[in-house]
JSON list of C-alpha atoms and ligand atoms in Angstrom, two decimals:
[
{"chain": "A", "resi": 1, "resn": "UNK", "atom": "CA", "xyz": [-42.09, 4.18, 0.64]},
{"chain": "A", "resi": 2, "resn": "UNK", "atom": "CA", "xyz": [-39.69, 4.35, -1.78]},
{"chain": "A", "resi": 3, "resn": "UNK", "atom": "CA", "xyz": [-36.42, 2.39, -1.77]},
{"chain": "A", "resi": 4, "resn": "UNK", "atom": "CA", "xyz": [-33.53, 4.41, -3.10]},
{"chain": "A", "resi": 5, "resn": "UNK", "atom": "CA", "xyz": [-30.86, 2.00, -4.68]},
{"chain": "A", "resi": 6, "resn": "UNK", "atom": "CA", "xyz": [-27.41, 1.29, -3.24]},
{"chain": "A", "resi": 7, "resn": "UNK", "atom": "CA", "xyz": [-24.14, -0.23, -4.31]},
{"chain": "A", "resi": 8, "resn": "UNK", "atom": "CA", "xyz": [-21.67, -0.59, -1.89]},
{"chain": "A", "resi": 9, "resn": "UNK", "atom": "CA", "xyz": [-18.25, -0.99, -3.13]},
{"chain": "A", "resi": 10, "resn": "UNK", "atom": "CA", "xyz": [-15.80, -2.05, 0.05]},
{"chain": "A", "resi": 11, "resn": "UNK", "atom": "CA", "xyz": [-12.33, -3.66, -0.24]},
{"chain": "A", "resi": 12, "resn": "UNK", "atom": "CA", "xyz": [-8.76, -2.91, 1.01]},
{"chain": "A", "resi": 13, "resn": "UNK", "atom": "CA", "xyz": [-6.93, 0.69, -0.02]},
{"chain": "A", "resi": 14, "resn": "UNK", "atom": "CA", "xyz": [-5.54, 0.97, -3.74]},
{"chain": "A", "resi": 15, "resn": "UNK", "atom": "CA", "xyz": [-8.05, -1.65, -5.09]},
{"chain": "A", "resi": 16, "resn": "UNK", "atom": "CA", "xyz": [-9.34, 0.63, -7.61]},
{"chain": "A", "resi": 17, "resn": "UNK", "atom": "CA", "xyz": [-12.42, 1.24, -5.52]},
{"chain": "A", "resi": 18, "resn": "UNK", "atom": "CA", "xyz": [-12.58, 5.13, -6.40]},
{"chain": "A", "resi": 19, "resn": "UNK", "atom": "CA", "xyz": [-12.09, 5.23, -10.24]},
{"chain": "A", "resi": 20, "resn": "UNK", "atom": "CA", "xyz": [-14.35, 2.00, -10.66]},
{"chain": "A", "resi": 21, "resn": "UNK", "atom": "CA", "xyz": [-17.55, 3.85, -8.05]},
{"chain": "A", "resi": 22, "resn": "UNK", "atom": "CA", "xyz": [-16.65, 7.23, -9.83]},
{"chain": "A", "resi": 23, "resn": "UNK", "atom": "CA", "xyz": [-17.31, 5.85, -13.77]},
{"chain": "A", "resi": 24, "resn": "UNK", "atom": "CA", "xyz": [-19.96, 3.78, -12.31]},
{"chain": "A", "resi": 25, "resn": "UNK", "atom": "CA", "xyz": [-21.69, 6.49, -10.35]},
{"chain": "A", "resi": 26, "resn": "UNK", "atom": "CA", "xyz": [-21.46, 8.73, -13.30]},
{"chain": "A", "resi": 27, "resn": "UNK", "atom": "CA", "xyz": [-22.58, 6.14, -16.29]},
{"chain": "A", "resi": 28, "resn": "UNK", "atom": "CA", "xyz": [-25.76, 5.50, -13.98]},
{"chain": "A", "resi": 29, "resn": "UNK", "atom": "CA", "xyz": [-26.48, 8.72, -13.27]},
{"chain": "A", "resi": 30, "resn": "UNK", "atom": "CA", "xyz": [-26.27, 8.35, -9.19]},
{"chain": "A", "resi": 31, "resn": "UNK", "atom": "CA", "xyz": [-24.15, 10.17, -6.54]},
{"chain": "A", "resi": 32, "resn": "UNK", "atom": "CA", "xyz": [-20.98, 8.76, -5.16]},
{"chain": "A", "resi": 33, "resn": "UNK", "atom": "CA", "xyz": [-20.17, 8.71, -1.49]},
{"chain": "A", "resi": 34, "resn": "UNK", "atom": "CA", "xyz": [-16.19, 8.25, -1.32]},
{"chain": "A", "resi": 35, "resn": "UNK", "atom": "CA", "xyz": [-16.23, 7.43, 2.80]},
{"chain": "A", "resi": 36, "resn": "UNK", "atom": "CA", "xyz": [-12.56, 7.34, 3.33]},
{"chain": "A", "resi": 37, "resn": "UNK", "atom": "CA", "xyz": [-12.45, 11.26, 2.14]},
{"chain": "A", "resi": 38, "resn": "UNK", "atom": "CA", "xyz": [-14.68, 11.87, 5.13]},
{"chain": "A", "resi": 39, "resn": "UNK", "atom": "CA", "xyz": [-12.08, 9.77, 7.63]},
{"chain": "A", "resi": 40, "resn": "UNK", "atom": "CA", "xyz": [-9.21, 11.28, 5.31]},
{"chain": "A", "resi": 41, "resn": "UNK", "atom": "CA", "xyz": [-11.04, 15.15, 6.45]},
{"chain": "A", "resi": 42, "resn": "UNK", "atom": "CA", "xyz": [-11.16, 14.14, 9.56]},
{"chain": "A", "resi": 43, "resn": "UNK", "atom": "CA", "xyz": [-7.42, 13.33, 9.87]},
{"chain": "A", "resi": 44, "resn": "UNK", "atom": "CA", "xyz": [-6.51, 16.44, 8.34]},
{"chain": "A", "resi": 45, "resn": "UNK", "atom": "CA", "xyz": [-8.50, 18.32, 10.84]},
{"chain": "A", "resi": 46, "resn": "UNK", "atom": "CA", "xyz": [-6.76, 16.41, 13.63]},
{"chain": "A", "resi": 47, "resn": "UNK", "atom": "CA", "xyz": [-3.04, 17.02, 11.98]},
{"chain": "A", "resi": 48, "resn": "UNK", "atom": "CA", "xyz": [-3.39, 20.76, 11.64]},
{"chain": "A", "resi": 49, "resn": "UNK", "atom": "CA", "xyz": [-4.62, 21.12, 14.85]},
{"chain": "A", "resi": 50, "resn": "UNK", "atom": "CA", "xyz": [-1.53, 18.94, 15.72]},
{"chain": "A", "resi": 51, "resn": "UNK", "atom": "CA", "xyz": [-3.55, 16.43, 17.92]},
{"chain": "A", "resi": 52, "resn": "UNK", "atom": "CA", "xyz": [-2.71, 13.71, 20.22]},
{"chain": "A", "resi": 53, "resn": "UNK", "atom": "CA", "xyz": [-4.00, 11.07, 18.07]},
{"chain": "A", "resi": 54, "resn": "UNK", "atom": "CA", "xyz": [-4.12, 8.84, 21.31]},
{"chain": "A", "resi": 55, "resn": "UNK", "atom": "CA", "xyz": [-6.48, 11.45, 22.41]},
{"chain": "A", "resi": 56, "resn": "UNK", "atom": "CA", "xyz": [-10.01, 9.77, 21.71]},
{"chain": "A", "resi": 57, "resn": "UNK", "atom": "CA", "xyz": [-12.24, 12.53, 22.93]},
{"chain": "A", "resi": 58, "resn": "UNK", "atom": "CA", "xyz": [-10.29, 15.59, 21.22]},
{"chain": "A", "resi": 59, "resn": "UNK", "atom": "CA", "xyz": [-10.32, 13.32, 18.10]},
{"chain": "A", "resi": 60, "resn": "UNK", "atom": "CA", "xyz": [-13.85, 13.20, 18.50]},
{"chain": "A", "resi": 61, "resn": "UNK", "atom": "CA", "xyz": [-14.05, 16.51, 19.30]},
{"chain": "A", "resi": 62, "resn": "UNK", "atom": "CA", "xyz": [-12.62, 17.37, 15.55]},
{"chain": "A", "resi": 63, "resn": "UNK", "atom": "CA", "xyz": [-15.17, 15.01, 13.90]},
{"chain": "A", "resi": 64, "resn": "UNK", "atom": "CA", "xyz": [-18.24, 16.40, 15.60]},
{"chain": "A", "resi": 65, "resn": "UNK", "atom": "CA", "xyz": [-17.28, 19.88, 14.47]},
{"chain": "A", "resi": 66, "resn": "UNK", "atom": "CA", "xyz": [-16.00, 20.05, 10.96]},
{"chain": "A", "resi": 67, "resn": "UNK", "atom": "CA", "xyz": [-18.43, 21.13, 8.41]},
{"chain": "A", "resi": 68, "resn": "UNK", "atom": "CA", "xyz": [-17.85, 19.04, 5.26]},
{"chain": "A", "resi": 69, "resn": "UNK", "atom": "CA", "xyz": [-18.69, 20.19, 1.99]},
{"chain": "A", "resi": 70, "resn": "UNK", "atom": "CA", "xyz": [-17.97, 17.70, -1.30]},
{"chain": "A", "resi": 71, "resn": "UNK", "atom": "CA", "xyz": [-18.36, 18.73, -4.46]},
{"chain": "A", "resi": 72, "resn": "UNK", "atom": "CA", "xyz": [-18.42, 15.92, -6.90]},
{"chain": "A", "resi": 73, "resn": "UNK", "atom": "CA", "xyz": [-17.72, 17.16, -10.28]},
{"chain": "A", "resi": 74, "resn": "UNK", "atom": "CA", "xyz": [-14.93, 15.51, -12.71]},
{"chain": "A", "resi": 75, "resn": "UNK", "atom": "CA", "xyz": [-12.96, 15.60, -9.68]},
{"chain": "A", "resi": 76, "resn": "UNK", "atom": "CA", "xyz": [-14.29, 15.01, -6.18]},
{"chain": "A", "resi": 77, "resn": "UNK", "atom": "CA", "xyz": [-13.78, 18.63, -4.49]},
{"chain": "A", "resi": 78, "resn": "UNK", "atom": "CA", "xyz": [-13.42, 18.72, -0.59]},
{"chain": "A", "resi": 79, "resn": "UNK", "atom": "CA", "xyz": [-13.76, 21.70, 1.66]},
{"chain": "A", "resi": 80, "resn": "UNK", "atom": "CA", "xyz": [-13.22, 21.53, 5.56]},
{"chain": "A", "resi": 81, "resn": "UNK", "atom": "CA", "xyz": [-14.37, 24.22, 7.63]},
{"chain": "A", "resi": 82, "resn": "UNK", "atom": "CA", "xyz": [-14.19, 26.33, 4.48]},
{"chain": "A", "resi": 83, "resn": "UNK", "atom": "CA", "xyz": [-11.03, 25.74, 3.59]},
{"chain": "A", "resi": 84, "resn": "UNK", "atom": "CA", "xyz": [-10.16, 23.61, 0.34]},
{"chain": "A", "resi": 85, "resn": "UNK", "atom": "CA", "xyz": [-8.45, 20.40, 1.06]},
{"chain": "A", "resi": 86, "resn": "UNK", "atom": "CA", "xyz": [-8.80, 18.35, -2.10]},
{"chain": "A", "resi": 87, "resn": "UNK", "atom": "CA", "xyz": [-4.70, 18.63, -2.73]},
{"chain": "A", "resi": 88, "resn": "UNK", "atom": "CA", "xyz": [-4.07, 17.23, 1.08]},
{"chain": "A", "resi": 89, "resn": "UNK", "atom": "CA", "xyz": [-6.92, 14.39, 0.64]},
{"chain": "A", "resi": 90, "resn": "UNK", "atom": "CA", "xyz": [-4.56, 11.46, -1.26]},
{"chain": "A", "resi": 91, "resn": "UNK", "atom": "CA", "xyz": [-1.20, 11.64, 0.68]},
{"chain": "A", "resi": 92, "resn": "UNK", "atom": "CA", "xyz": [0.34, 8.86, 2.43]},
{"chain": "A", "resi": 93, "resn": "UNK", "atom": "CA", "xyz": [0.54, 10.87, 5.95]},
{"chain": "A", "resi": 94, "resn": "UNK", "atom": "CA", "xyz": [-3.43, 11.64, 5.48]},
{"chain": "A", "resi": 95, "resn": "UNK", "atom": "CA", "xyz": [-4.52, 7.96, 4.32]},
{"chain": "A", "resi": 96, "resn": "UNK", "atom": "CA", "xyz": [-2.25, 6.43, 7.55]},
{"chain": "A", "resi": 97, "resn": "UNK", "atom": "CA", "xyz": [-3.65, 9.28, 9.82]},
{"chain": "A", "resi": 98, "resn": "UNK", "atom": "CA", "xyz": [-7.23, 8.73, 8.62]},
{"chain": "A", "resi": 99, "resn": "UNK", "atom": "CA", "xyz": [-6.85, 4.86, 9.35]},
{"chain": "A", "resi": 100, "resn": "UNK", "atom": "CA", "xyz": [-5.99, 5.79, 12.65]},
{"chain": "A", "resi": 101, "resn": "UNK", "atom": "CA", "xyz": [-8.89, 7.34, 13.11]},
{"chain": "A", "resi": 102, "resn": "UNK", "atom": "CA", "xyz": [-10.97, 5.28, 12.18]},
{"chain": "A", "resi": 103, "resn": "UNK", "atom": "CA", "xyz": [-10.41, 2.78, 14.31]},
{"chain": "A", "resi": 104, "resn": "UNK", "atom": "CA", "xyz": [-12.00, 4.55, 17.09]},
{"chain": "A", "resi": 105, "resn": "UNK", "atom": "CA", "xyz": [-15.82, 3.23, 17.83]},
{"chain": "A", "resi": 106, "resn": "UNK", "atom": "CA", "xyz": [-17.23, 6.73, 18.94]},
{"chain": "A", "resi": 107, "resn": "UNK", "atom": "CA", "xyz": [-15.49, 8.30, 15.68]},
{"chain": "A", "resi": 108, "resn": "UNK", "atom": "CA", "xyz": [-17.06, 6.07, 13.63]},
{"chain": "A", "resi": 109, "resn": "UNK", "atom": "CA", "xyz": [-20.52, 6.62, 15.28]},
{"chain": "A", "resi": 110, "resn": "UNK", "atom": "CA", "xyz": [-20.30, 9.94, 15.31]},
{"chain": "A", "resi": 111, "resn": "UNK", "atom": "CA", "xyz": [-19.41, 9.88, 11.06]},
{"chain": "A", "resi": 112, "resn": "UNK", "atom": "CA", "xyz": [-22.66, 7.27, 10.87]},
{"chain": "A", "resi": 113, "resn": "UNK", "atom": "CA", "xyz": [-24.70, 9.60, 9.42]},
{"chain": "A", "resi": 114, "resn": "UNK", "atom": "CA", "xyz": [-23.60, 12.03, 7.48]},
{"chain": "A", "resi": 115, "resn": "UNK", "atom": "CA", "xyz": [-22.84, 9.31, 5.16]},
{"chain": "A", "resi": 116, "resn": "UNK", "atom": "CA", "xyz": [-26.25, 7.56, 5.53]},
{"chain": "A", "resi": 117, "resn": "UNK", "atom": "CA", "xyz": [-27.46, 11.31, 4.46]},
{"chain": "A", "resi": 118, "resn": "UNK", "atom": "CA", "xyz": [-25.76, 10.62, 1.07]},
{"chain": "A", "resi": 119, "resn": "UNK", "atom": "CA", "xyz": [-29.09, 8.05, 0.17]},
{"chain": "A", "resi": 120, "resn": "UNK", "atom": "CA", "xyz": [-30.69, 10.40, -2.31]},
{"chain": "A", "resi": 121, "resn": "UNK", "atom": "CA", "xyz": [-32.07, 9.59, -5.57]},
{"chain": "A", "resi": 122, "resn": "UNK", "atom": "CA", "xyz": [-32.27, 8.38, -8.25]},
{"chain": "A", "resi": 123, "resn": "UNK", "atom": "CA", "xyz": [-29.53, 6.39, -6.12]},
{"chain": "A", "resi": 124, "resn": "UNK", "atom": "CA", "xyz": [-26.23, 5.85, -4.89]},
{"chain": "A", "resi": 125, "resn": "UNK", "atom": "CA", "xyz": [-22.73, 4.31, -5.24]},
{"chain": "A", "resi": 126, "resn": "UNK", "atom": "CA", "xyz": [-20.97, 4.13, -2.07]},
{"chain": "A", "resi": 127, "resn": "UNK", "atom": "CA", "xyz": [-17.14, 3.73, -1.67]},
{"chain": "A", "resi": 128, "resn": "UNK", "atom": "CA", "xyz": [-15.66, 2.54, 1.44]},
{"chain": "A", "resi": 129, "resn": "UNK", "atom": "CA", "xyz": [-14.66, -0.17, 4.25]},
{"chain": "A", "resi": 130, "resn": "UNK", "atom": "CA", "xyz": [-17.90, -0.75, 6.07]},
{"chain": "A", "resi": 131, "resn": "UNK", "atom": "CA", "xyz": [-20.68, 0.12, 3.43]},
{"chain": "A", "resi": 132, "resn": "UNK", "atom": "CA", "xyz": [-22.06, -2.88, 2.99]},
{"chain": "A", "resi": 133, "resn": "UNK", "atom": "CA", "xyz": [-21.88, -4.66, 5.99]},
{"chain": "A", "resi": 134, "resn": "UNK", "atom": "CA", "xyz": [-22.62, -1.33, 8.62]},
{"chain": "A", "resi": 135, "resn": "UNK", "atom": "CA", "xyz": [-23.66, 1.84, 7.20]},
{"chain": "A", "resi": 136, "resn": "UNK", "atom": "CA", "xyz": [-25.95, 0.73, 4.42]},
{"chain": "A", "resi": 137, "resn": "UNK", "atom": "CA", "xyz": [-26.28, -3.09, 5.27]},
{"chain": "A", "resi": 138, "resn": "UNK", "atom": "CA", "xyz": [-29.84, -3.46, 3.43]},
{"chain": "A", "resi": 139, "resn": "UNK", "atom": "CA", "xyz": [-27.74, -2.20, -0.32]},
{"chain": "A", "resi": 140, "resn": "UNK", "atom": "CA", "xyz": [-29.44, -4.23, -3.62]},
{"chain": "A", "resi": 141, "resn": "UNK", "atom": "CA", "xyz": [-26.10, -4.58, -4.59]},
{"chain": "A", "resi": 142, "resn": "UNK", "atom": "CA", "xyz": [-22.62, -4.87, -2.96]},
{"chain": "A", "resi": 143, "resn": "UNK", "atom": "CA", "xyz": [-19.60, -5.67, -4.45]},
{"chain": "A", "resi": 144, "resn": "UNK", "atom": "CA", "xyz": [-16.14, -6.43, -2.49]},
{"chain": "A", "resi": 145, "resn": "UNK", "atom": "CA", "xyz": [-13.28, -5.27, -4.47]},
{"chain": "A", "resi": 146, "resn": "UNK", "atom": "CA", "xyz": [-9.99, -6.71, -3.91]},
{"chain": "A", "resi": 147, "resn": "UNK", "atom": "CA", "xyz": [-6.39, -7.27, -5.95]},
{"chain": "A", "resi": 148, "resn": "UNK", "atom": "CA", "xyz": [-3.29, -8.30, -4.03]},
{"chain": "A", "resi": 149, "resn": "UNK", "atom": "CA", "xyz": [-1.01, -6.31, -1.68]},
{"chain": "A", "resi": 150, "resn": "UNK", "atom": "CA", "xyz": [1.91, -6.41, -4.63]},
{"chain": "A", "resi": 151, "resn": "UNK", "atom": "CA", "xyz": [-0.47, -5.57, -7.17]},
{"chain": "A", "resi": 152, "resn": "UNK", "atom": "CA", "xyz": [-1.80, -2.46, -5.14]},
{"chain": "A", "resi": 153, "resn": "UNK", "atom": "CA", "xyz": [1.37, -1.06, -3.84]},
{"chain": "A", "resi": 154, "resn": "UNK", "atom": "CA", "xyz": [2.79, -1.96, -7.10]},
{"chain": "A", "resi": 155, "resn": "UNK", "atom": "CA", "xyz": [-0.48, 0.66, -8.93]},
{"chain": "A", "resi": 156, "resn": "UNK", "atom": "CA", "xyz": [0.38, 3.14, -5.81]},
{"chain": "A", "resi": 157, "resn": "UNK", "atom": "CA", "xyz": [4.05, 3.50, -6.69]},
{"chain": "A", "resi": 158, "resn": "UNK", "atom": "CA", "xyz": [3.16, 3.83, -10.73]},
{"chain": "A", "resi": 159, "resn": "UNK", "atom": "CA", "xyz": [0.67, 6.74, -9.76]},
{"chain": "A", "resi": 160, "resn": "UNK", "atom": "CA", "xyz": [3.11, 8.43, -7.50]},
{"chain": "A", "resi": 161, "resn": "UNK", "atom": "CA", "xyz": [6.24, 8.40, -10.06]},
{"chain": "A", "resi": 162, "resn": "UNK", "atom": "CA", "xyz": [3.90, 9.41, -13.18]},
{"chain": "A", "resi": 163, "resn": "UNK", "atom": "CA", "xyz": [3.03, 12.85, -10.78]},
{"chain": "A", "resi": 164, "resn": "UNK", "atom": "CA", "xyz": [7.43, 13.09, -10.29]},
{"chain": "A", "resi": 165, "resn": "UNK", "atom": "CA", "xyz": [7.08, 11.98, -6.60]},
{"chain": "A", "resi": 166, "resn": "UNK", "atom": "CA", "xyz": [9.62, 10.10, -5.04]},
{"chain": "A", "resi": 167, "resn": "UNK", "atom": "CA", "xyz": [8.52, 6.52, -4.15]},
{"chain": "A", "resi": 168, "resn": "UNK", "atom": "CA", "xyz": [9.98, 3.36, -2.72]},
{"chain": "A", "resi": 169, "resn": "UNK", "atom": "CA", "xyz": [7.96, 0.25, -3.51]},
{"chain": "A", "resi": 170, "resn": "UNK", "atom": "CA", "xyz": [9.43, -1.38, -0.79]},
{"chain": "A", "resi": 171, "resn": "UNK", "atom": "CA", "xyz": [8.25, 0.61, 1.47]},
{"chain": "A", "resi": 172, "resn": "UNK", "atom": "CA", "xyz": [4.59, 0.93, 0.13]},
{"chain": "A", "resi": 173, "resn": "UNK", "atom": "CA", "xyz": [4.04, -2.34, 0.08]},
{"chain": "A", "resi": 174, "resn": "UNK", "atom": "CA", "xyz": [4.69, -2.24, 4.01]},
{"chain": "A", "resi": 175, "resn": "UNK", "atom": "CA", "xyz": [2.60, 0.68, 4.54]},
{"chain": "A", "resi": 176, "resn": "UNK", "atom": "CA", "xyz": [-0.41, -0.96, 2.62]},
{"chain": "A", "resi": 177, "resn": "UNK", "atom": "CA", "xyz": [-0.21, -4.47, 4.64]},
{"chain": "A", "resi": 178, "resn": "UNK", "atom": "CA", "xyz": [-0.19, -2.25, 7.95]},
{"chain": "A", "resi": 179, "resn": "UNK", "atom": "CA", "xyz": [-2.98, -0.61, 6.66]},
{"chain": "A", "resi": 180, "resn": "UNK", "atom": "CA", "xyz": [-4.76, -3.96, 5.88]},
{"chain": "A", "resi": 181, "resn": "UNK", "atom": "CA", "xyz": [-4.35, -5.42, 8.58]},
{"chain": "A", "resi": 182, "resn": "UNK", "atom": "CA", "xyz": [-5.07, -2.39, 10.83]},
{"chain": "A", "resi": 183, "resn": "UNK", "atom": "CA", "xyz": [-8.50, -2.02, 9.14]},
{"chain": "A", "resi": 184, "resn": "UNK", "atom": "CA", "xyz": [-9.14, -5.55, 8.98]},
{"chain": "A", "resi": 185, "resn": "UNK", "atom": "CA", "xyz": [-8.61, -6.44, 12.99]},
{"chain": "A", "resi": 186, "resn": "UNK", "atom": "CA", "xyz": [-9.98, -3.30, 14.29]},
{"chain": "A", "resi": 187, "resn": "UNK", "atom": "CA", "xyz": [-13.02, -4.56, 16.80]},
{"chain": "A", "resi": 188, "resn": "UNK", "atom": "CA", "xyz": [-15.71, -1.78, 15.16]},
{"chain": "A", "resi": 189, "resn": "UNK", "atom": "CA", "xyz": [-16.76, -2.04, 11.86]},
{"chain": "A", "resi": 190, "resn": "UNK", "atom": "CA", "xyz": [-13.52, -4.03, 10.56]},
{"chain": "A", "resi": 191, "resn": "UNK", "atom": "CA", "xyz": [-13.13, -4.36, 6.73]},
{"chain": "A", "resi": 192, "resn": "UNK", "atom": "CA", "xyz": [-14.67, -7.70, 5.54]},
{"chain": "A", "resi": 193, "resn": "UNK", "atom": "CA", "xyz": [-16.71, -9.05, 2.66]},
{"chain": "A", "resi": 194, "resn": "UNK", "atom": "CA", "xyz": [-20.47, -7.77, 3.50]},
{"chain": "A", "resi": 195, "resn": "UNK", "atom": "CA", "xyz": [-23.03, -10.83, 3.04]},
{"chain": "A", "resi": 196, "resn": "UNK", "atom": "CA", "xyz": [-24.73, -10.83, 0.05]},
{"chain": "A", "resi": 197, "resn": "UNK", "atom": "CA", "xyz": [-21.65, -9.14, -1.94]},
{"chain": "A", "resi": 198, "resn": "UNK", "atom": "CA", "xyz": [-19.68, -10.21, -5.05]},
{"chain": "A", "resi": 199, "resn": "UNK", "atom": "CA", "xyz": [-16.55, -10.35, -4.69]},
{"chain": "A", "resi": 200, "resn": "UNK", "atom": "CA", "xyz": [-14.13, -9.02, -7.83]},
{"chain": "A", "resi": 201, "resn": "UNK", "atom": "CA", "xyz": [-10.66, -9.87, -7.88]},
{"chain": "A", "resi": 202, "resn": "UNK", "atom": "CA", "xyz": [-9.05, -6.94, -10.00]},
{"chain": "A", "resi": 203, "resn": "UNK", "atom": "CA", "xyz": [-5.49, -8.22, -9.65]},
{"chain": "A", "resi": 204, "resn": "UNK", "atom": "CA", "xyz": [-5.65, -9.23, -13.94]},
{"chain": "A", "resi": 205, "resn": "UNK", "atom": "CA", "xyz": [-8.17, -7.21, -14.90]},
{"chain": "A", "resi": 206, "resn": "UNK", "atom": "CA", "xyz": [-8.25, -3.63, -16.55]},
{"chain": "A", "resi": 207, "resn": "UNK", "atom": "CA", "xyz": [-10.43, -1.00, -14.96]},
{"chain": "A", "resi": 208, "resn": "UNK", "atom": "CA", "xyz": [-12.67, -1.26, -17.65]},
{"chain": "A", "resi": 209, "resn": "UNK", "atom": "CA", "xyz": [-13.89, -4.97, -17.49]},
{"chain": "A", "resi": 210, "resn": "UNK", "atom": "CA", "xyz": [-14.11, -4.07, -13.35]},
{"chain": "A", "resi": 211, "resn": "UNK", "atom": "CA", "xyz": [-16.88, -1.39, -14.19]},
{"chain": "A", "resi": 212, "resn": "UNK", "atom": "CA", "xyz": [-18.51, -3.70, -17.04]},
{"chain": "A", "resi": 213, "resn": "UNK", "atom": "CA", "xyz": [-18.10, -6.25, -14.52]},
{"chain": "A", "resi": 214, "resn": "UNK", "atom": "CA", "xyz": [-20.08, -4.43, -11.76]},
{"chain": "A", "resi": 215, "resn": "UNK", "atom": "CA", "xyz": [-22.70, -2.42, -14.18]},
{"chain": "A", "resi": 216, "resn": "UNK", "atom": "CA", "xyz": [-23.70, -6.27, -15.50]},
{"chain": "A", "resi": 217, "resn": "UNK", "atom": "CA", "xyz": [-24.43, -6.76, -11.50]},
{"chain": "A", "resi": 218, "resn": "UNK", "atom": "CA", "xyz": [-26.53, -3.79, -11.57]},
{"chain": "A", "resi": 219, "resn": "UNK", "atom": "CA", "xyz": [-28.72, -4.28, -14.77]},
{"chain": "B", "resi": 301, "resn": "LIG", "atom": "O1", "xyz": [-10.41, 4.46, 1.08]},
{"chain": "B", "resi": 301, "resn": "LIG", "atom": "P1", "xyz": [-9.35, 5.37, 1.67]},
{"chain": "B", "resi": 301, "resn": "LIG", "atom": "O2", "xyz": [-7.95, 4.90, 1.42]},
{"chain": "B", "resi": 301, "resn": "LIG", "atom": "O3", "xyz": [-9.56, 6.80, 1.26]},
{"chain": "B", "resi": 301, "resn": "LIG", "atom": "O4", "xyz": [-9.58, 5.33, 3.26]},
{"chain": "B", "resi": 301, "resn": "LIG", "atom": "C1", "xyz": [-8.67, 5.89, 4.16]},
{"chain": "B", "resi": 301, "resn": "LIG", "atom": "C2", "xyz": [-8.82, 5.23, 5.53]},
{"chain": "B", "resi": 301, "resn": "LIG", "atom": "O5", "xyz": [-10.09, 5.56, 6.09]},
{"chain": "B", "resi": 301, "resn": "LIG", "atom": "C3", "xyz": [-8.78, 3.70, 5.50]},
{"chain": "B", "resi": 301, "resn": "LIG", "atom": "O6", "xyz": [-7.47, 3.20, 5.67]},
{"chain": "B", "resi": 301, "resn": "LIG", "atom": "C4", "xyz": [-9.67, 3.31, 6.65]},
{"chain": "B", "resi": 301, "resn": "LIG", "atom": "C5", "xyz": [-10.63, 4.44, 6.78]},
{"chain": "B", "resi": 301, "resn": "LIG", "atom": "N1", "xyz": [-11.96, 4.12, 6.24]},
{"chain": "B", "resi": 301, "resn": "LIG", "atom": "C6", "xyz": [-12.81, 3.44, 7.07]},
{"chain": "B", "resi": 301, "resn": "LIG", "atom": "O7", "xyz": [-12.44, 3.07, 8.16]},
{"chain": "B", "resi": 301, "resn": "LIG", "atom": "N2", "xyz": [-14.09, 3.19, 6.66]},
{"chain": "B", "resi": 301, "resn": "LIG", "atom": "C7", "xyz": [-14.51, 3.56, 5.44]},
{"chain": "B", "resi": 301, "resn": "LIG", "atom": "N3", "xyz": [-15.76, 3.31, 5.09]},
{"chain": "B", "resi": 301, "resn": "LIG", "atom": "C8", "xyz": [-13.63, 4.24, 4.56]},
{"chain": "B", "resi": 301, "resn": "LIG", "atom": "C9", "xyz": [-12.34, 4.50, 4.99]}
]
């Protein structure tokens, strides 16, 4: 049987996660899983239905339906149900919906496998909360990925002003310690530092000597 190669990269939101699997991913030639778009789809399902979020079973309802299809070019490309969603996926309402969520044991179960489906070769990098300690626990290589709450809200609010939208730090940095700490006490599949995985502080480092960083772990 042939193994097919994982890296898990988990950590908390705005750690650099995404740009650091995507130029990984692409230097070795693998496919990219970025989990939190699946949990992000999910949400949006749920808010343009206009949901109950309280209400587990139509949540679930939502998740066991949608048809996802990525398209991981330059960009990652997301369609729901047909529809094109990619311009909804990174907003603040989406990532604090999707966290929501995913907090929900039978939502997560039911989302188990579609991302387990994304083990293809030559291999994968896989972006998320749980990847190394739940949905791909036997990974070669894991890497936790962390930088502190200032330092992420702080990288948020930069991104958000260079596209002309109106930010208050403030305020982010509040939104990203709920977030934390929602997705770190949650009883299923809580965000934690998988055994076996290095742990990368990014909080002084560029994005660049992340990558060379985790590409040193993989060779
Ligand atoms: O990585 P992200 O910001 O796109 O994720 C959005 C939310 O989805 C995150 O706050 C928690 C949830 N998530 C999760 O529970 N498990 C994952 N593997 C990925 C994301």
């Amino acid at each position: 049987m042939t193994t097919i190669p994982v890296l898990t990269i988990d950590g908390p939101s705005g750690a650099g996660k995404g740009t650091v699997s995507r130029a990984i991913a692409r230097q070795l030639g693998w496919h990219y899983l970025d989990s939190g778009s699946i949990y992000r789809s999910l949400a949006i399902g749920c808010l343009q239905a206009d949901l109950d979020l309280n209400n587990i079973e139509a949540v679930c309802q939502v998740a066991e339906t949608m048809q996802l299809s990525f398209d991981c070019g330059e960009t990652l490309q997301v369609k729901l149900n047909g529809q094109d969603i990619t311009p909804l996926l990174g907003t603040e309402q989406v990532g604090n919906t999707a966290s929501i969520v995913a907090a929900y044991p039978a939502v997560r179960a039911l989302l188990l496998q579609k991302q387990k489906d994304f083990q293809q070769l030559p291999g994968l990098v896989a972006d998320g909360r749980d990847m190394g300690s739940v949905v791909f626990p036997d990974a070669q290589f894991k890497v936790y990925l962390t930088a502190s709450a200032e330092e992420r809200a702080s990288r948020r609010y930069k991104q958000l002003i260079e596209k002309g939208i109106d930010a208050n730090l403030d305020q982010i940095t509040l939104e990203i310690q709920e977030r934390d700490q929602r997705d770190q006490q949650r009883a299923t599949a809580p965000l934690m530092i998988p055994e076996g995985a290095q742990v990368i502080d990014s909080s002084s480092l560029s994005i660049q000597q992340v990558i060379d960083q985790v590409i040193n772990l993989v060779h």
